[in-house]
mmCIF file of N, CA and C in Angstrom:
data_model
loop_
_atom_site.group_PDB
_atom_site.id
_atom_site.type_symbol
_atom_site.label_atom_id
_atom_site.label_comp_id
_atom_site.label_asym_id
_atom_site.label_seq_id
_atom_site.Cartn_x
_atom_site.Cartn_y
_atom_site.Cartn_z
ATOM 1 N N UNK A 23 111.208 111.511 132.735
ATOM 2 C CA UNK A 23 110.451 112.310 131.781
ATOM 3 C C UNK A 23 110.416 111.566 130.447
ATOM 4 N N UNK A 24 109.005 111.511 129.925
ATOM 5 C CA UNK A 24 109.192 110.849 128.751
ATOM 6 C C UNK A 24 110.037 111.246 127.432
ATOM 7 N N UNK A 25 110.210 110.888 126.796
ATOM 8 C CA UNK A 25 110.979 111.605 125.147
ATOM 9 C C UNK A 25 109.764 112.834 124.857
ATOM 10 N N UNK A 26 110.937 113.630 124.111
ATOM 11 C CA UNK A 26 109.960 115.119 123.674
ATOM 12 C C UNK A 26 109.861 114.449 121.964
ATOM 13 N N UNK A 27 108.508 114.830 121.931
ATOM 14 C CA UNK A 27 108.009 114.457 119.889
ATOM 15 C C UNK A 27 108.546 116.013 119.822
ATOM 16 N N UNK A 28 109.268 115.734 118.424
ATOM 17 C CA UNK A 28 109.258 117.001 117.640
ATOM 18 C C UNK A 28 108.451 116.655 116.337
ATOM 19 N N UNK A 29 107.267 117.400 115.762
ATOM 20 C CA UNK A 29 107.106 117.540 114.550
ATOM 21 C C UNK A 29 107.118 118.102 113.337
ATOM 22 N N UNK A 30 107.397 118.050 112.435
ATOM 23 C CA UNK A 30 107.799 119.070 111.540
ATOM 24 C C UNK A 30 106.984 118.774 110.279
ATOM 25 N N UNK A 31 106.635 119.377 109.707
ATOM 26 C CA UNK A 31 105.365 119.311 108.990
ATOM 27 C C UNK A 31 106.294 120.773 107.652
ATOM 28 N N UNK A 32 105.554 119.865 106.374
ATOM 29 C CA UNK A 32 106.071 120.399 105.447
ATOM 30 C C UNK A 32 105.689 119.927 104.018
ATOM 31 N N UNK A 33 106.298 121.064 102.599
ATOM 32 C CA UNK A 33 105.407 120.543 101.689
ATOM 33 C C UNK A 33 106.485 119.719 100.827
ATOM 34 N N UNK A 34 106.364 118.845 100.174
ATOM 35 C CA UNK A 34 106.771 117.802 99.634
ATOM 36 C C UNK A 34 107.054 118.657 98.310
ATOM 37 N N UNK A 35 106.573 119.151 97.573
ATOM 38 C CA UNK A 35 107.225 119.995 96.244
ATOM 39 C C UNK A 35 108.347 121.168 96.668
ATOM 40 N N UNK A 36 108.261 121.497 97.899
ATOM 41 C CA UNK A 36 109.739 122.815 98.125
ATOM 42 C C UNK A 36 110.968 121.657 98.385
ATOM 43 N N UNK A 37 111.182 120.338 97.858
ATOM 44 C CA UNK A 37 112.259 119.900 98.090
ATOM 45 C C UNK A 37 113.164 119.838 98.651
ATOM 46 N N UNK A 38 113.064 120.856 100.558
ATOM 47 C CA UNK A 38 113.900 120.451 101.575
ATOM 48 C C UNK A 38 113.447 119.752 102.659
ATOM 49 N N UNK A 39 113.141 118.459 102.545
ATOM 50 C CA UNK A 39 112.482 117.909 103.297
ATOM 51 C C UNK A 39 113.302 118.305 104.948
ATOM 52 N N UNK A 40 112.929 117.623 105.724
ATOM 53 C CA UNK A 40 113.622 117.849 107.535
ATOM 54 C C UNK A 40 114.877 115.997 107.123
ATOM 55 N N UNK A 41 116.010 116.641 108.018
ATOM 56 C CA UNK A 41 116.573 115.425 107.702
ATOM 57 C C UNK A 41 116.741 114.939 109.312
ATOM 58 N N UNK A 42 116.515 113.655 109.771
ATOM 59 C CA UNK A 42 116.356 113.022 111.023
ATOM 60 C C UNK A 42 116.764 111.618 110.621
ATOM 61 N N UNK A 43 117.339 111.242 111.659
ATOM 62 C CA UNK A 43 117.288 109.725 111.777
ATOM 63 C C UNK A 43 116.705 108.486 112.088
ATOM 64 N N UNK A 44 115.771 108.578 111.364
ATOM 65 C CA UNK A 44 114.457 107.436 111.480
ATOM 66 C C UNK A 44 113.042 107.884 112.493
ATOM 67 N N UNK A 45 112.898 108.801 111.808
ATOM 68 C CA UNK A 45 111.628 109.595 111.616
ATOM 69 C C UNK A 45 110.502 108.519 111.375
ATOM 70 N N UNK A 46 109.556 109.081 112.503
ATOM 71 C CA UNK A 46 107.895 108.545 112.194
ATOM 72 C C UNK A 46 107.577 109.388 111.293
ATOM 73 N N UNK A 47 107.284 108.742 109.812
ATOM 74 C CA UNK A 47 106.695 109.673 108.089
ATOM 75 C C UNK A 47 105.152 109.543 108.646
ATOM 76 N N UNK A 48 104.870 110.622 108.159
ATOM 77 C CA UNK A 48 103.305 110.678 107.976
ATOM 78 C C UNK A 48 102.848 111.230 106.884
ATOM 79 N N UNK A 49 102.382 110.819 105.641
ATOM 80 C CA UNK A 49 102.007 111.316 104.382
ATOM 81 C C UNK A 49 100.348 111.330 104.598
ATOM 82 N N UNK A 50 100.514 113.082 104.449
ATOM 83 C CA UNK A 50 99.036 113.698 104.798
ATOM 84 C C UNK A 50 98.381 114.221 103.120
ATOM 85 N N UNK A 51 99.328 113.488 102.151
ATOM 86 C CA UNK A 51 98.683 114.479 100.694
ATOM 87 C C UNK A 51 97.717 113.581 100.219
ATOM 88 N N UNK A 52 97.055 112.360 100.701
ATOM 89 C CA UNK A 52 95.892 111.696 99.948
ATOM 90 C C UNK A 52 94.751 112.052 101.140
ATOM 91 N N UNK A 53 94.833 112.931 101.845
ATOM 92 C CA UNK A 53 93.756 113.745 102.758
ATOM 93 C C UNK A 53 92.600 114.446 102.165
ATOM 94 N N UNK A 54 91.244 114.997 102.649
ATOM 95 C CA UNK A 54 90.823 115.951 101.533
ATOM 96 C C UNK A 54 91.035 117.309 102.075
ATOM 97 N N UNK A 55 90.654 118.227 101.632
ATOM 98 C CA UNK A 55 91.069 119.318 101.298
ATOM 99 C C UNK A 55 89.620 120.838 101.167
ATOM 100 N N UNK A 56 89.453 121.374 102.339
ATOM 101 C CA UNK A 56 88.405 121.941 101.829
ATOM 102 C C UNK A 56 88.272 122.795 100.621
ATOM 103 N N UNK A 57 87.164 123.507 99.863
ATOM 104 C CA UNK A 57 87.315 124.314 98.574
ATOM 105 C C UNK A 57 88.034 125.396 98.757
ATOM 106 N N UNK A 58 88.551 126.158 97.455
ATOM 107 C CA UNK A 58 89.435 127.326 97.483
ATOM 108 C C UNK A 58 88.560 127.868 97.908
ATOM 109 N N UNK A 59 87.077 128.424 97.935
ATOM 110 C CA UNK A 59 86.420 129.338 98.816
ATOM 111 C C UNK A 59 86.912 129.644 100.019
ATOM 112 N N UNK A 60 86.987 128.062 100.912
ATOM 113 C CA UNK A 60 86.621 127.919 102.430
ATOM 114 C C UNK A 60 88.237 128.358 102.765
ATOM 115 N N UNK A 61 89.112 128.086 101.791
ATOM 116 C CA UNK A 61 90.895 128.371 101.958
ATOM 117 C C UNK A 61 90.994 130.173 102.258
ATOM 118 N N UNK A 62 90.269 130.811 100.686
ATOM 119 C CA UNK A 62 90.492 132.041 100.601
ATOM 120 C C UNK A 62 91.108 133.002 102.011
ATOM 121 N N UNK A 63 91.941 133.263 102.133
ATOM 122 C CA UNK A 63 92.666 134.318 102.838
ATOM 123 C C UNK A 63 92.905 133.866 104.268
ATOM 124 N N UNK A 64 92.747 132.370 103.976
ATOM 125 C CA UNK A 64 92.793 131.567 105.803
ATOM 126 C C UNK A 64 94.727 131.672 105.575
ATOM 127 N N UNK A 65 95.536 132.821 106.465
ATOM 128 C CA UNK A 65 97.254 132.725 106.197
ATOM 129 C C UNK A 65 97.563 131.520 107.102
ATOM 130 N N UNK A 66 96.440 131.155 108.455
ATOM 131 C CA UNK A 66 97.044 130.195 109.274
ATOM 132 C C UNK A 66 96.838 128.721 108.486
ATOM 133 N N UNK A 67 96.630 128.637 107.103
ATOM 134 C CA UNK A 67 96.433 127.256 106.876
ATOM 135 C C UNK A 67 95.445 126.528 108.035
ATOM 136 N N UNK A 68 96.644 124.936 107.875
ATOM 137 C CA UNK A 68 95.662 124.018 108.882
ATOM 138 C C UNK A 68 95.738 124.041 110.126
ATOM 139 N N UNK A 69 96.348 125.617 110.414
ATOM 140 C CA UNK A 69 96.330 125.765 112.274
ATOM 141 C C UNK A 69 94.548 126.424 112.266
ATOM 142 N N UNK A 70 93.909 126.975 111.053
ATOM 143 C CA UNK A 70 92.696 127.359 111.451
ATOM 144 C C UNK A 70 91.818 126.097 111.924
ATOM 145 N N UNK A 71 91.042 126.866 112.557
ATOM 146 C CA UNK A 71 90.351 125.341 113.339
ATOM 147 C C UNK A 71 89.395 125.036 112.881
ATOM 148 N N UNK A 72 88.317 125.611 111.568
ATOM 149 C CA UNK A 72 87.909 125.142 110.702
ATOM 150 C C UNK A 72 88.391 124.178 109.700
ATOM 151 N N UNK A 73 89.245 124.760 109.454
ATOM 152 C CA UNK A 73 90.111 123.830 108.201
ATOM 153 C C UNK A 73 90.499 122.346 109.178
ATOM 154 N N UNK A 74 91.435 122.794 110.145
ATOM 155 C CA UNK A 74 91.914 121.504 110.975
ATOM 156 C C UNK A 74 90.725 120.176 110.859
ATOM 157 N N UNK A 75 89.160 121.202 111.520
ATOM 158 C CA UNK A 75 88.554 119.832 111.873
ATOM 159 C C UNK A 75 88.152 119.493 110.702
ATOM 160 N N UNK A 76 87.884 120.112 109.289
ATOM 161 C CA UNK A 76 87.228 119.394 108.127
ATOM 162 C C UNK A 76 88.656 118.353 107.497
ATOM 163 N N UNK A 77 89.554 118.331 107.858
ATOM 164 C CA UNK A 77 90.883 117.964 107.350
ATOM 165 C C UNK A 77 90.851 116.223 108.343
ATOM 166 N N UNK A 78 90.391 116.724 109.866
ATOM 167 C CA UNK A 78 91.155 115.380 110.772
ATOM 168 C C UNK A 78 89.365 114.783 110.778
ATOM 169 N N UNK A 79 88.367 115.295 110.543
ATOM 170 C CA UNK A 79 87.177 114.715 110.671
ATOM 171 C C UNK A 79 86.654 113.375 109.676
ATOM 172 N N UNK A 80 87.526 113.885 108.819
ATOM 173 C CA UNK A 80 87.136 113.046 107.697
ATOM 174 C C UNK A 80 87.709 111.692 108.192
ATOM 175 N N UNK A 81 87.082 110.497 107.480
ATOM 176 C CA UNK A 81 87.342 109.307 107.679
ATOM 177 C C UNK A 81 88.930 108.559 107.513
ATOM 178 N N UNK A 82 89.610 109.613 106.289
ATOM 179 C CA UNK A 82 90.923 109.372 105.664
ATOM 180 C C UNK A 82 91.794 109.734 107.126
ATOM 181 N N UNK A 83 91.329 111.292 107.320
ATOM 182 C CA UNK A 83 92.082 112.256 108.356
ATOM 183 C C UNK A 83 92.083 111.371 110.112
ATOM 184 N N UNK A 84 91.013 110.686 110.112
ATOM 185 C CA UNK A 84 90.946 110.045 112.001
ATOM 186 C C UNK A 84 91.797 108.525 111.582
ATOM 187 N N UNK A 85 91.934 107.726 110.030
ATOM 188 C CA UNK A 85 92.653 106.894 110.098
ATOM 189 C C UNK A 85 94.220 107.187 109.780
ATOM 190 N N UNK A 86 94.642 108.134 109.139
ATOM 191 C CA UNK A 86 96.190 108.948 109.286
ATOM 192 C C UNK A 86 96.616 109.376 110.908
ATOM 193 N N UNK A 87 95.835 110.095 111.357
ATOM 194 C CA UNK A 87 96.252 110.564 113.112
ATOM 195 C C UNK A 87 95.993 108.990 114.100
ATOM 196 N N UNK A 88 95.329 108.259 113.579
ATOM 197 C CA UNK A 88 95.358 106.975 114.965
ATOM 198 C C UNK A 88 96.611 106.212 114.187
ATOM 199 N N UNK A 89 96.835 106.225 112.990
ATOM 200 C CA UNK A 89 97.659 105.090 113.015
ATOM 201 C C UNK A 89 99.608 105.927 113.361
ATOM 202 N N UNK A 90 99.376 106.945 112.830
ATOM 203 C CA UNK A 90 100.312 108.186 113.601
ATOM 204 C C UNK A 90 100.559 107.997 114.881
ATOM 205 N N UNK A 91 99.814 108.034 115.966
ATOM 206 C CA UNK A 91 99.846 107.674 117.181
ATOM 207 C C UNK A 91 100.321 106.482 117.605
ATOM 208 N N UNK A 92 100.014 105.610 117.034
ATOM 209 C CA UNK A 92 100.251 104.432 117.345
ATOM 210 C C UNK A 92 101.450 104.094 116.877
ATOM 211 N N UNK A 93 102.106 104.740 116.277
ATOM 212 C CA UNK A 93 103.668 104.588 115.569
ATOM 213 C C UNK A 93 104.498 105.100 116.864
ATOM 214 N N UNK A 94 104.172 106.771 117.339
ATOM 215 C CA UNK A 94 104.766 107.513 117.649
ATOM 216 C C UNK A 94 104.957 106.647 119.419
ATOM 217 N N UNK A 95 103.712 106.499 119.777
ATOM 218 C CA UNK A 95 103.450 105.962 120.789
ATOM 219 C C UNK A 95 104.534 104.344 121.129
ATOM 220 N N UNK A 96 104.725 103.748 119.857
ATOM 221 C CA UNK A 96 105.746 102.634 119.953
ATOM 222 C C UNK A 96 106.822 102.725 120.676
ATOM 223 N N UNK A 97 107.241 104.265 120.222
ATOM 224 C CA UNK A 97 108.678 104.519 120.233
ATOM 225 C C UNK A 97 108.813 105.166 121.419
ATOM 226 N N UNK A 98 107.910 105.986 122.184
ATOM 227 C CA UNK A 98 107.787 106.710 123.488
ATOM 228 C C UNK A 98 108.414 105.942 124.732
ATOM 229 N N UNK A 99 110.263 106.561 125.021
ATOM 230 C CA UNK A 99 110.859 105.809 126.154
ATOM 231 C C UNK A 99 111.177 107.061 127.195
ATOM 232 N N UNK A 100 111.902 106.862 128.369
ATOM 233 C CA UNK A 100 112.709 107.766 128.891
ATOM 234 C C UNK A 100 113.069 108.611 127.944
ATOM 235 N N UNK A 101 113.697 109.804 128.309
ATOM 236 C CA UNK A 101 114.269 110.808 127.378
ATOM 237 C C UNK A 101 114.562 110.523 125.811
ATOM 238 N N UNK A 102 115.792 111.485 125.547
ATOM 239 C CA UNK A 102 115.680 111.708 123.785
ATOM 240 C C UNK A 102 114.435 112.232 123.606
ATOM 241 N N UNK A 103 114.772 112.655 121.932
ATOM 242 C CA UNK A 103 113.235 112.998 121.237
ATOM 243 C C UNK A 103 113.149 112.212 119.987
ATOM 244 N N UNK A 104 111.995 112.467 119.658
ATOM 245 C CA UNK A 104 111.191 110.887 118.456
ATOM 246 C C UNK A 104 110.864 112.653 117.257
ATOM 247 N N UNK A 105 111.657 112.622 116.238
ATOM 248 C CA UNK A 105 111.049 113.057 114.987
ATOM 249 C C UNK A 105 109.970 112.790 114.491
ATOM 250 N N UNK A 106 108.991 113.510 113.973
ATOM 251 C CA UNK A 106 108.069 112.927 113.263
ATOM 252 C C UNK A 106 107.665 114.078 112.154
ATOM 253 N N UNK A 107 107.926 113.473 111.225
ATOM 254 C CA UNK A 107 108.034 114.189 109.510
ATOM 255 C C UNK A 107 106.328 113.634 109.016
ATOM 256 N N UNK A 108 106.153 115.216 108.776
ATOM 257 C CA UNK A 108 104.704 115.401 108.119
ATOM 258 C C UNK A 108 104.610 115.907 107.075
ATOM 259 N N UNK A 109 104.475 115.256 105.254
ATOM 260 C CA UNK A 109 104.280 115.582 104.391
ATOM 261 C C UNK A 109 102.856 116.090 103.692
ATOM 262 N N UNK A 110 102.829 117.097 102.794
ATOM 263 C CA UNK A 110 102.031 117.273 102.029
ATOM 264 C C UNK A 110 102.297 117.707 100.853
ATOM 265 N N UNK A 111 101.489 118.238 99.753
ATOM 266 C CA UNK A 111 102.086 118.519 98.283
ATOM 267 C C UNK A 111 102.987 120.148 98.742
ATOM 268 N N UNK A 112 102.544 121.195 99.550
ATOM 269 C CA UNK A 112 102.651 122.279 99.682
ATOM 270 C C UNK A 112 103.066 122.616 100.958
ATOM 271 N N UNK A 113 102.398 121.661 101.930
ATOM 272 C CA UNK A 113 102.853 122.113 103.632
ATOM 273 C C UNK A 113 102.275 123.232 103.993
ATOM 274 N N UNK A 114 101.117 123.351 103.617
ATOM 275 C CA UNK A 114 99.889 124.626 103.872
ATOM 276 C C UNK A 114 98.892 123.795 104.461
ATOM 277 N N UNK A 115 98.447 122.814 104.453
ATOM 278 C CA UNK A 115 96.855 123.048 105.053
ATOM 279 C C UNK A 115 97.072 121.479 105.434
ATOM 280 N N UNK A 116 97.043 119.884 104.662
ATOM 281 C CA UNK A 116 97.119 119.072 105.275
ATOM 282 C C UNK A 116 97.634 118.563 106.245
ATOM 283 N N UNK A 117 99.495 118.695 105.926
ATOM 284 C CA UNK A 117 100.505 118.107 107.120
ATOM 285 C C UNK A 117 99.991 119.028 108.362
ATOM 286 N N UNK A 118 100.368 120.927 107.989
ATOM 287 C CA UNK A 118 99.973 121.166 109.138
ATOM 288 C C UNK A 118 98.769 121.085 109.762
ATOM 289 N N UNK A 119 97.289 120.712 109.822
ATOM 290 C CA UNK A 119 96.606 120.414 110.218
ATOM 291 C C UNK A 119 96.713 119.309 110.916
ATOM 292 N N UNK A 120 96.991 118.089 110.241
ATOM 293 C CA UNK A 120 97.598 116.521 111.377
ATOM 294 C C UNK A 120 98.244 116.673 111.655
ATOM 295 N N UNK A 121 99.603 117.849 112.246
ATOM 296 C CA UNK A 121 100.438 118.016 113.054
ATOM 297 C C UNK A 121 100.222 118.871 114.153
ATOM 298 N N UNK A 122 99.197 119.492 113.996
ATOM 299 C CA UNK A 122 98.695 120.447 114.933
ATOM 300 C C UNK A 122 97.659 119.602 115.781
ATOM 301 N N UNK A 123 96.770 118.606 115.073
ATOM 302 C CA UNK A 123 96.220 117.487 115.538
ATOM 303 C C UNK A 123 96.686 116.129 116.935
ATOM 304 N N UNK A 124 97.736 116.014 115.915
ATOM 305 C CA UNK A 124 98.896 115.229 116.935
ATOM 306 C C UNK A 124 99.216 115.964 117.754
ATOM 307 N N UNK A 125 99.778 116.894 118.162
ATOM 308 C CA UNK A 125 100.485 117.877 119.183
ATOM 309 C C UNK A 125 99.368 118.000 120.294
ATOM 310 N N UNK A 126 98.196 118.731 119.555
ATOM 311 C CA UNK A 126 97.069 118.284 120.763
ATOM 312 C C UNK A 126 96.690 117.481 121.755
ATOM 313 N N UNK A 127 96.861 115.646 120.905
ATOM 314 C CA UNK A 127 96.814 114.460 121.455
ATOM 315 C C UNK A 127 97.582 114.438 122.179
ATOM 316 N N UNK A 128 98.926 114.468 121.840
ATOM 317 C CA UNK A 128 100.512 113.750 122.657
ATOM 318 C C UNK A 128 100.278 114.856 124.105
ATOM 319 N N UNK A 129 100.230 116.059 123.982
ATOM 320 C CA UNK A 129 100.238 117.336 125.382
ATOM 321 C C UNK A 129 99.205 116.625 126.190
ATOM 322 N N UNK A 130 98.153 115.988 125.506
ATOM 323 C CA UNK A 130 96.787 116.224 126.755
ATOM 324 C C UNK A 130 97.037 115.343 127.268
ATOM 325 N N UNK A 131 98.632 113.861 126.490
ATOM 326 C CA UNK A 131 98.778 112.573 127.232
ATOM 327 C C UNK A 131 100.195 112.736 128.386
ATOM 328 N N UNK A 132 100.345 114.150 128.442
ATOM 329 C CA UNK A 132 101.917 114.709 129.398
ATOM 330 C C UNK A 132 102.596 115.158 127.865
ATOM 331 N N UNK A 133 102.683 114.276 126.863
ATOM 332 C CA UNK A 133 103.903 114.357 125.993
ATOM 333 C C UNK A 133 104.914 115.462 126.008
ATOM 334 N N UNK A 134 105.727 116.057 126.108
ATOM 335 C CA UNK A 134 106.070 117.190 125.523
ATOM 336 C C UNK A 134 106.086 117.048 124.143
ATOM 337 N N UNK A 135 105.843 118.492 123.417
ATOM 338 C CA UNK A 135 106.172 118.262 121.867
ATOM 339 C C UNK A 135 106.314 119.914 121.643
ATOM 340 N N UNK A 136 107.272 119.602 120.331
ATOM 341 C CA UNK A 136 107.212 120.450 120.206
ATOM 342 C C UNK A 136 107.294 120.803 118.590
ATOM 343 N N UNK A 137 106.839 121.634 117.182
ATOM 344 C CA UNK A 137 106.079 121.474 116.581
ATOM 345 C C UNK A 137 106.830 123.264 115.556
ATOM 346 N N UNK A 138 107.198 122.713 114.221
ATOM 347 C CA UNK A 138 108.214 123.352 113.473
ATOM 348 C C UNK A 138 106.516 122.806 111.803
ATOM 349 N N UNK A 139 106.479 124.162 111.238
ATOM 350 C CA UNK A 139 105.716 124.310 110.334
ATOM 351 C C UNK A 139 106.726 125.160 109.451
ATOM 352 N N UNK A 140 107.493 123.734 108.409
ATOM 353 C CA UNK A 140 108.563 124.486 107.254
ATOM 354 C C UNK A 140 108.138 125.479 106.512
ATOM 355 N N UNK A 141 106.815 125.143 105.722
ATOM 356 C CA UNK A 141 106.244 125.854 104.844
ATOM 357 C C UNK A 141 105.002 126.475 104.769
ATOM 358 N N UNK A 142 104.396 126.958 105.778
ATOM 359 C CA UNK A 142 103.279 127.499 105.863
ATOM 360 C C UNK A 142 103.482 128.550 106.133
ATOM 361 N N UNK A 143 102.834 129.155 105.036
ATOM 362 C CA UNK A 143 103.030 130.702 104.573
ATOM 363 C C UNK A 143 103.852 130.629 103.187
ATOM 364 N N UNK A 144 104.347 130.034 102.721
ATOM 365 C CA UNK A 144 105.367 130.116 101.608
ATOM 366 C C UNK A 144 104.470 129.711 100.640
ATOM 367 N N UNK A 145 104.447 130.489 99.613
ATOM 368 C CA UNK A 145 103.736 130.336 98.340
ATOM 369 C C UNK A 145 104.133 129.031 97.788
ATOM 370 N N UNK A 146 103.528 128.490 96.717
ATOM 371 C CA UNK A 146 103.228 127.866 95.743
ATOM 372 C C UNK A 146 104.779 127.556 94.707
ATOM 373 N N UNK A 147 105.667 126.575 95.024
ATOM 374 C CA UNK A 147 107.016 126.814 94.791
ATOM 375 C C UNK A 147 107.025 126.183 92.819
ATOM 376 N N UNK A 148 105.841 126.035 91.914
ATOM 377 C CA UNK A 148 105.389 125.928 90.957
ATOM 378 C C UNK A 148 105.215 127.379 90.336
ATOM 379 N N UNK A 149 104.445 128.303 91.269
ATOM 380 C CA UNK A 149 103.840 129.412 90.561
ATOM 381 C C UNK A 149 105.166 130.310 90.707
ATOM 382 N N UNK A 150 104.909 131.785 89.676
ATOM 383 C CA UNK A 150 106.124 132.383 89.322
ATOM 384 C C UNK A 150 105.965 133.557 90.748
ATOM 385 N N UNK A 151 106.688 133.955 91.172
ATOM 386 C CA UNK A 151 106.886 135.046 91.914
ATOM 387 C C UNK A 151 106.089 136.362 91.029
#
């Protein structure tokens, strides 16, 4: 059985990042971002599948997920599992979108994976309560 990916996807300003031992990084915060309109009251972030595909469609978003793959894919042996840490400013809409992205890919290739979203749903760790 091959190694299980775990991914964990999260926002880079709540300051608990995932701690692993040599983690595939994927920095998803120079991604774009659809308008606060198209955001308004979406709670699933980048698991919505609007948001997802305007997030992985873009030219930035298909060169972050292939070169992702191709990291993750290096490391793919017999058992164990391969970390893979997904940043964004907030961990609302970019990371998890290319982690929900990836998870797609790796399953439809056998992968197992399995797929931890730190901060989605958690407000704005800037703004006041």
């Amino acid at each position: 059985m091959p190694s299980t990916v775990v991914i964990t996807s999260y926002g880079t300003a709540h300051h608990d990042a995932p701690q692993d031992i040599r983690p595939v990084t994927v920095d998803a915060s120079a991604l774009p971002l659809p308008d606060a309109a198209s955001r308004a009251g979406r709670r699933r972030g980048g698991r919505d599948l609007a948001i997802r595909a305007f997030i992985i469609r873009s030219a930035a978003g298909r060169f972050v997920v292939g070169q992702a793959l191709e990291r993750i894919r290096q490391r793919i042996g017999p058992g164990g599992h391969i970390a893979v840490h997904i940043c964004s400013p907030y961990g609302r809409y970019r990371s998890v979108a290319v982690a929900e992205e990836l998870a797609a890919r790796l399953r439809a290739a056998g992968i197992p994976v399995q797929i931890v979203h730190r901060h989605l749903g958690r407000p704005d760790p800037s703004q006041p309560i």
